[in-house]
């Protein structure tokens, strides 16, 4: 097992990286590591206040960091389009797009366009963002990457195409698992379409952080008002979880390690893949199902009213 750490991130001078959900947890730690290695990072955050506070915190640790904060609410496709269009107008290149932001096991809510929020934010918002930014990734000289952050919980996921938004039956963990399976179906379908289109300088890679102590585990119980689940989540984070910085290593590895091929899945190599150094691993069989992936792609285009054109 290779002991790949943040010190192995290569020089990223001249590279531009977008991290969604950059103000917290894994996105925050990844942003710090990217910019410490010389990249310019656009921190795509749903709250400009939280984004600016996170940027100030990174700047106090890394004074030379090159960062900017931009508003991106993945629960609103208008915000997604605005962010992508402004980014494309302001920046001539995009080297790495980290689709990292997410919510987990929250009570049923809907996004601006009426999607169940976990499916809408974790998958559909990122699908629309990726489609809009793809021309820039494709046209940026050199190798570029799109990394989709999933979860070990994708293994529990089933694509319930007859009730994608949990209108008939909603279980907050099933909805999360479905959204994380969708992240990987998208990552691998994009890889297949890149190959079919003869595009070999854009890679699509999946990653998962194992179990890392972040805000992710506390948002759900905070929203449901479940004090028992909140307590258990905080205890679990304190006892079993690895740090957010270690949880960011698979995302970093997937984003910059030259040996990672398009279509790979990266995660921690230690105990039950919950912690440890990052490496290439295998997702569930369902995540590699090309039929489900093609169907999800079509449904995602339809729901988001987006054509994801590769050529
Ligand atoms: N931590 C783990 O153990 C673990 C395990 C498996 C997978 N993951 C995955 O890792 C990724 C990062 O999660 P994390 O653990 O770092 O959690 P986190 O600390 O809660 O960070 C999540 C980020 O997503 C942002 N976000 C939520 N809703 C958004 C929206 N509508 N639009 C834009 N941004 C939004 C959050 O913004 P606010 O701060 O404004 O809420 C925050 O910046 C997620 O995709 C998660 O599924 C984490």
Coordinates of C-alpha atoms and ligand atoms in Angstrom, one line a residue:
X1 CA 0.0 0.0 0.0
X2 CA 1.5 3.3 -1.0
X3 CA 1.6 6.0 1.6
X4 CA 0.4 8.8 -0.5
X5 CA -0.1 12.1 1.4
X6 CA -0.7 15.7 0.8
X7 CA 3.1 16.1 0.3
X8 CA 2.8 14.1 -2.9
X9 CA 0.5 16.6 -4.6
X10 CA 2.7 17.9 -7.5
X11 CA 3.3 21.5 -8.4
X12 CA 0.0 22.8 -9.7
X13 CA 1.2 26.3 -10.7
X14 CA -0.8 27.7 -13.6
X15 CA -3.7 25.2 -12.9
X16 CA -7.3 26.2 -12.1
X17 CA -9.4 24.0 -9.9
X18 CA -13.1 24.3 -9.0
X19 CA -14.1 22.7 -5.7
X20 CA -17.9 22.6 -4.9
X21 CA -18.7 22.8 -1.2
X22 CA -15.2 24.2 -0.5
X23 CA -16.1 26.0 2.7
X24 CA -16.4 22.8 4.8
X25 CA -15.0 19.4 5.5
X26 CA -13.3 17.6 2.7
X27 CA -13.8 20.4 0.2
X28 CA -12.1 22.8 2.6
X29 CA -9.1 20.5 3.2
X30 CA -8.7 19.7 -0.5
X31 CA -8.9 23.5 -1.4
X32 CA -6.1 24.2 1.1
X33 CA -3.9 21.4 -0.4
X34 CA -4.6 22.5 -4.0
X35 CA -3.7 26.1 -3.3
X36 CA -0.6 25.2 -1.2
X37 CA 0.6 23.4 -4.3
X38 CA 0.2 26.5 -6.4
X39 CA -3.2 26.0 -8.0
X40 CA -5.8 28.8 -8.2
X41 CA -8.9 27.4 -6.6
X42 CA -12.4 28.7 -7.2
X43 CA -14.3 27.9 -4.0
X44 CA -17.9 27.2 -5.2
X45 CA -20.1 27.7 -2.1
X46 CA -23.8 28.1 -1.5
X47 CA -23.1 30.7 1.2
X48 CA -20.8 33.6 0.2
X49 CA -20.3 34.4 3.9
X50 CA -19.2 30.8 4.8
X51 CA -17.1 30.7 1.6
X52 CA -15.4 34.0 2.5
X53 CA -14.8 32.9 6.1
X54 CA -13.2 29.7 4.8
X55 CA -11.1 31.6 2.4
X56 CA -9.8 33.9 5.2
X57 CA -9.0 30.8 7.3
X58 CA -7.0 29.2 4.5
X59 CA -5.2 32.6 3.8
X60 CA -4.2 32.9 7.4
X61 CA -2.4 29.5 7.1
X62 CA -1.2 29.8 3.5
X63 CA -0.7 33.6 2.9
X64 CA 0.4 33.0 -0.7
X65 CA -2.8 31.1 -1.6
X66 CA -4.6 32.0 -4.8
X67 CA -8.3 31.7 -4.1
X68 CA -11.6 33.1 -5.0
X69 CA -15.1 32.5 -3.8
X70 CA -18.2 32.2 -6.0
X71 CA -21.8 31.5 -5.3
X72 CA -23.1 28.1 -6.3
X73 CA -26.3 26.7 -5.0
X74 CA -26.7 23.2 -6.4
X75 CA -30.3 23.1 -5.2
X76 CA -31.1 25.8 -7.9
X77 CA -30.3 25.2 -11.5
X78 CA -30.4 28.9 -12.2
X79 CA -27.6 29.3 -9.8
X80 CA -25.7 26.5 -11.4
X81 CA -26.0 28.0 -14.8
X82 CA -25.0 31.5 -13.5
X83 CA -21.9 30.1 -11.8
X84 CA -20.8 28.1 -14.8
X85 CA -21.4 31.0 -17.3
X86 CA -19.5 33.5 -15.1
X87 CA -16.7 31.1 -14.5
X88 CA -16.4 30.5 -18.3
X89 CA -16.4 34.2 -18.9
X90 CA -13.7 34.9 -16.2
X91 CA -11.4 32.0 -16.8
X92 CA -9.9 30.7 -20.0
X93 CA -9.2 27.2 -18.6
X94 CA -10.3 24.6 -16.1
X95 CA -7.9 21.8 -15.2
X96 CA -9.9 20.0 -12.4
X97 CA -13.5 20.1 -11.5
X98 CA -14.2 18.5 -8.1
X99 CA -17.9 17.7 -7.7
X100 CA -17.6 17.4 -3.9
X101 CA -20.5 19.2 -2.3
X102 CA -23.2 17.1 -0.7
X103 CA -25.9 16.6 1.9
X104 CA -26.6 13.3 3.7
X105 CA -29.7 11.7 5.2
X106 CA -31.8 14.9 5.5
X107 CA -35.6 15.0 5.8
X108 CA -37.4 15.1 2.5
X109 CA -37.2 18.5 0.9
X110 CA -37.2 19.7 -2.7
X111 CA -34.9 21.9 -4.7
X112 CA -36.0 25.0 -6.6
X113 CA -36.9 22.9 -9.6
X114 CA -38.8 20.3 -7.4
X115 CA -36.2 17.5 -7.2
X116 CA -35.7 15.6 -4.0
X117 CA -32.9 17.5 -2.4
X118 CA -30.3 14.7 -2.0
X119 CA -30.7 13.5 -5.6
X120 CA -31.0 17.1 -6.8
X121 CA -27.9 18.5 -5.0
X122 CA -25.6 15.5 -4.9
X123 CA -26.3 14.3 -8.5
X124 CA -28.5 16.5 -10.7
X125 CA -26.9 19.9 -9.8
X126 CA -23.4 18.4 -10.4
X127 CA -24.6 16.8 -13.7
X128 CA -25.9 20.2 -14.9
X129 CA -22.7 21.9 -13.7
X130 CA -20.5 19.3 -15.4
X131 CA -22.4 19.6 -18.7
X132 CA -22.1 23.4 -18.7
X133 CA -18.3 23.4 -17.9
X134 CA -17.4 20.4 -20.0
X135 CA -16.4 22.5 -23.1
X136 CA -13.8 24.3 -21.0
X137 CA -12.4 21.1 -19.5
X138 CA -12.2 19.6 -23.0
X139 CA -10.6 22.7 -24.6
X140 CA -8.1 23.3 -21.8
X141 CA -4.7 22.2 -23.1
X142 CA -3.1 19.2 -21.4
X143 CA -4.8 16.6 -19.2
X144 CA -7.9 17.7 -17.3
X145 CA -10.1 15.8 -14.8
X146 CA -13.6 15.7 -13.5
X147 CA -13.8 14.0 -10.1
X148 CA -17.1 12.9 -8.6
X149 CA -17.2 12.4 -4.9
X150 CA -19.3 9.4 -3.9
X151 CA -19.5 7.3 -0.7
X152 CA -19.0 3.7 0.5
X153 CA -22.8 4.0 1.1
X154 CA -23.3 3.9 -2.7
X155 CA -23.2 0.1 -2.2
X156 CA -26.5 0.3 -0.5
X157 CA -27.9 2.4 -3.4
X158 CA -30.6 1.3 -5.9
X159 CA -31.7 3.6 -8.7
X160 CA -35.4 3.8 -8.2
X161 CA -36.3 5.1 -11.7
X162 CA -40.0 4.8 -10.9
X163 CA -39.7 7.1 -7.9
X164 CA -36.4 9.0 -8.2
X165 CA -37.6 11.8 -5.9
X166 CA -39.1 9.6 -3.2
X167 CA -42.5 11.0 -3.7
X168 CA -44.2 7.6 -3.0
X169 CA -41.8 6.4 -0.3
X170 CA -38.9 8.3 1.3
X171 CA -36.2 6.9 3.4
X172 CA -33.4 9.5 4.0
X173 CA -30.6 6.9 3.9
X174 CA -31.9 5.2 0.7
X175 CA -32.2 8.6 -0.9
X176 CA -28.6 9.4 0.1
X177 CA -27.3 6.0 -1.2
X178 CA -29.2 6.4 -4.5
X179 CA -27.6 9.9 -5.0
X180 CA -24.1 8.5 -4.3
X181 CA -24.7 5.6 -6.6
X182 CA -25.8 8.2 -9.2
X183 CA -22.5 10.0 -8.7
X184 CA -20.6 6.9 -9.7
X185 CA -22.9 5.8 -12.6
X186 CA -22.3 9.4 -13.9
X187 CA -18.5 9.2 -13.5
X188 CA -18.2 5.9 -15.3
X189 CA -20.7 6.8 -18.0
X190 CA -18.8 10.0 -18.7
X191 CA -15.6 7.9 -19.0
X192 CA -17.3 5.5 -21.5
X193 CA -18.6 8.5 -23.5
X194 CA -15.1 10.1 -23.5
X195 CA -13.6 6.9 -24.9
X196 CA -16.4 6.6 -27.5
X197 CA -15.8 10.2 -28.6
X198 CA -12.0 9.7 -28.8
X199 CA -11.4 12.3 -26.1
X200 CA -8.3 11.0 -24.3
X201 CA -7.1 14.2 -22.4
X202 CA -10.2 14.5 -20.1
X203 CA -10.5 11.9 -17.4
X204 CA -13.5 11.1 -15.3
X205 CA -12.8 9.6 -11.9
X206 CA -14.9 8.6 -8.9
X207 CA -13.6 9.0 -5.3
X208 CA -14.8 8.4 -1.7
X209 CA -13.4 9.7 1.5
X210 CA -14.0 6.7 3.8
X211 CA -15.4 8.0 7.1
X212 CA -14.2 11.5 7.9
X213 CA -15.3 13.8 10.7
X214 CA -17.1 16.7 9.0
X215 CA -20.4 18.6 9.2
X216 CA -22.0 16.0 6.9
X217 CA -23.0 13.7 9.8
X218 CA -24.5 16.4 12.0
X219 CA -26.7 18.2 9.4
X220 CA -29.3 15.5 9.1
X221 CA -30.0 15.0 12.8
X222 CA -29.9 18.8 13.3
X223 CA -32.6 19.1 10.7
X224 CA -34.7 16.3 12.0
X225 CA -34.2 17.5 15.6
X226 CA -33.1 14.0 16.6
X227 CA -30.9 14.5 19.6
X228 CA -30.1 10.8 19.9
X229 CA -28.8 10.6 16.3
X230 CA -27.0 13.9 16.7
X231 CA -25.2 12.6 19.8
X232 CA -24.4 9.3 18.1
X233 CA -23.1 11.1 15.0
X234 CA -20.8 13.3 17.2
X235 CA -19.6 10.3 19.2
X236 CA -18.9 8.4 16.0
X237 CA -17.0 11.3 14.5
X238 CA -14.9 11.6 17.7
X239 CA -14.1 7.9 18.1
X240 CA -14.1 6.2 14.7
X241 CA -13.7 8.8 12.0
X242 CA -10.5 10.0 10.4
X243 CA -9.7 13.7 10.1
X244 CA -11.3 15.7 7.3
X245 CA -7.7 16.3 6.1
X246 CA -7.2 12.5 5.7
X247 CA -10.7 12.2 4.2
X248 CA -9.6 14.7 1.5
X249 CA -6.7 12.5 0.3
X250 CA -8.7 10.3 -2.1
X251 CA -10.2 13.4 -3.7
X252 CA -6.7 14.9 -4.1
X253 CA -5.2 11.6 -5.3
X254 CA -8.1 11.2 -7.8
X255 CA -7.5 14.8 -9.0
X256 CA -3.8 15.0 -9.5
X257 CA -2.1 11.5 -9.4
X258 CA -0.9 10.7 -12.9
X259 CA -1.3 7.0 -12.4
X260 CA -5.0 7.3 -11.9
X261 CA -6.8 6.3 -15.1
X262 CA -10.1 7.6 -16.3
X263 CA -12.9 5.3 -15.1
X264 CA -11.1 4.5 -11.8
X265 CA -12.6 4.7 -8.4
X266 CA -10.3 5.9 -5.5
X267 CA -10.7 5.5 -1.8
X268 CA -8.8 4.9 1.4
X269 CA -7.0 1.6 1.6
X270 CA -7.2 1.0 5.4
X271 CA -9.7 -0.7 7.7
X272 CA -13.0 -1.4 5.8
X273 CA -12.0 1.4 3.4
X274 CA -13.0 3.8 6.2
X275 CA -9.6 5.3 6.7
X276 CA -6.0 5.3 5.4
X277 CA -3.9 6.3 2.5
X278 CA -5.7 6.6 -0.9
X279 CA -5.5 4.1 -3.8
X280 CA -7.6 2.7 -6.6
X281 CA -10.4 0.4 -5.4
X282 CA -13.5 -1.2 -6.9
X283 CA -17.1 0.1 -6.6
X284 CA -20.2 -2.1 -6.4
X285 CA -21.3 -4.0 -9.5
X286 CA -24.4 -1.8 -9.7
X287 CA -22.1 1.3 -10.1
X288 CA -20.5 -0.3 -13.2
X289 CA -23.9 -1.1 -14.8
X290 CA -23.8 0.6 -18.2
X291 CA -27.6 0.3 -18.9
X292 CA -28.5 2.0 -15.6
X293 CA -25.9 4.6 -16.3
X294 CA -27.2 5.4 -19.8
X295 CA -30.7 5.6 -18.5
X296 CA -29.6 7.9 -15.7
X297 CA -27.8 10.1 -18.2
X298 CA -31.0 10.5 -20.3
X299 CA -33.2 11.1 -17.3
X300 CA -30.7 13.7 -15.9
X301 CA -30.6 15.5 -19.3
X302 CA -34.4 15.6 -19.3
X303 CA -34.9 16.7 -15.7
X304 CA -32.2 19.4 -15.9
X305 CA -33.2 20.4 -19.4
X306 CA -29.5 20.1 -20.4
X307 CA -27.8 18.5 -23.3
X308 CA -24.4 17.1 -22.2
X309 CA -22.5 17.3 -25.5
X310 CA -19.0 15.9 -25.6
X311 CA -18.1 16.7 -29.2
Ligands
LIG1 N1 -17.4 12.8 5.7 C1 -17.6 11.6 5.3 O1 -17.4 10.6 6.1 C2 -18.1 11.2 4.0 C3 -18.2 9.9 3.6 C4 -18.6 9.5 2.4 C5 -18.9 10.5 1.4 N2 -18.7 11.8 1.8 C6 -19.0 12.8 0.7 O2 -18.0 13.9 0.8 C7 -18.5 15.1 0.2 C8 -18.1 16.2 1.1 O3 -18.8 16.1 2.3 P1 -18.2 16.5 3.8 O4 -18.0 15.3 4.5 O5 -17.0 17.4 3.5 O6 -19.4 17.3 4.4 P2 -19.6 18.8 4.8 O7 -18.5 19.2 5.8 O8 -21.0 18.9 5.3 O9 -19.4 19.6 3.5 C9 -20.4 19.6 2.5 C10 -20.3 20.8 1.6 O10 -21.4 20.8 0.6 C11 -22.0 22.0 0.6 N3 -23.4 22.0 0.1 C12 -24.4 21.4 0.7 N4 -25.5 21.7 0.0 C13 -25.1 22.5 -1.0 C14 -25.8 23.1 -2.1 N5 -27.1 23.1 -2.2 N6 -25.1 23.8 -3.0 C15 -23.8 24.0 -2.9 N7 -23.1 23.4 -1.9 C16 -23.8 22.7 -1.0 C17 -21.9 22.5 2.1 O11 -22.2 23.9 2.2 P3 -22.7 24.5 3.6 O12 -21.5 24.5 4.5 O13 -23.1 25.8 3.2 O14 -23.8 23.6 4.1 C18 -20.5 22.1 2.4 O15 -19.6 23.1 1.9 C19 -20.0 14.8 0.1 O16 -20.3 14.6 -1.3 C20 -20.3 13.6 0.9 O17 -21.4 12.8 0.4 C21 -18.3 12.2 3.0

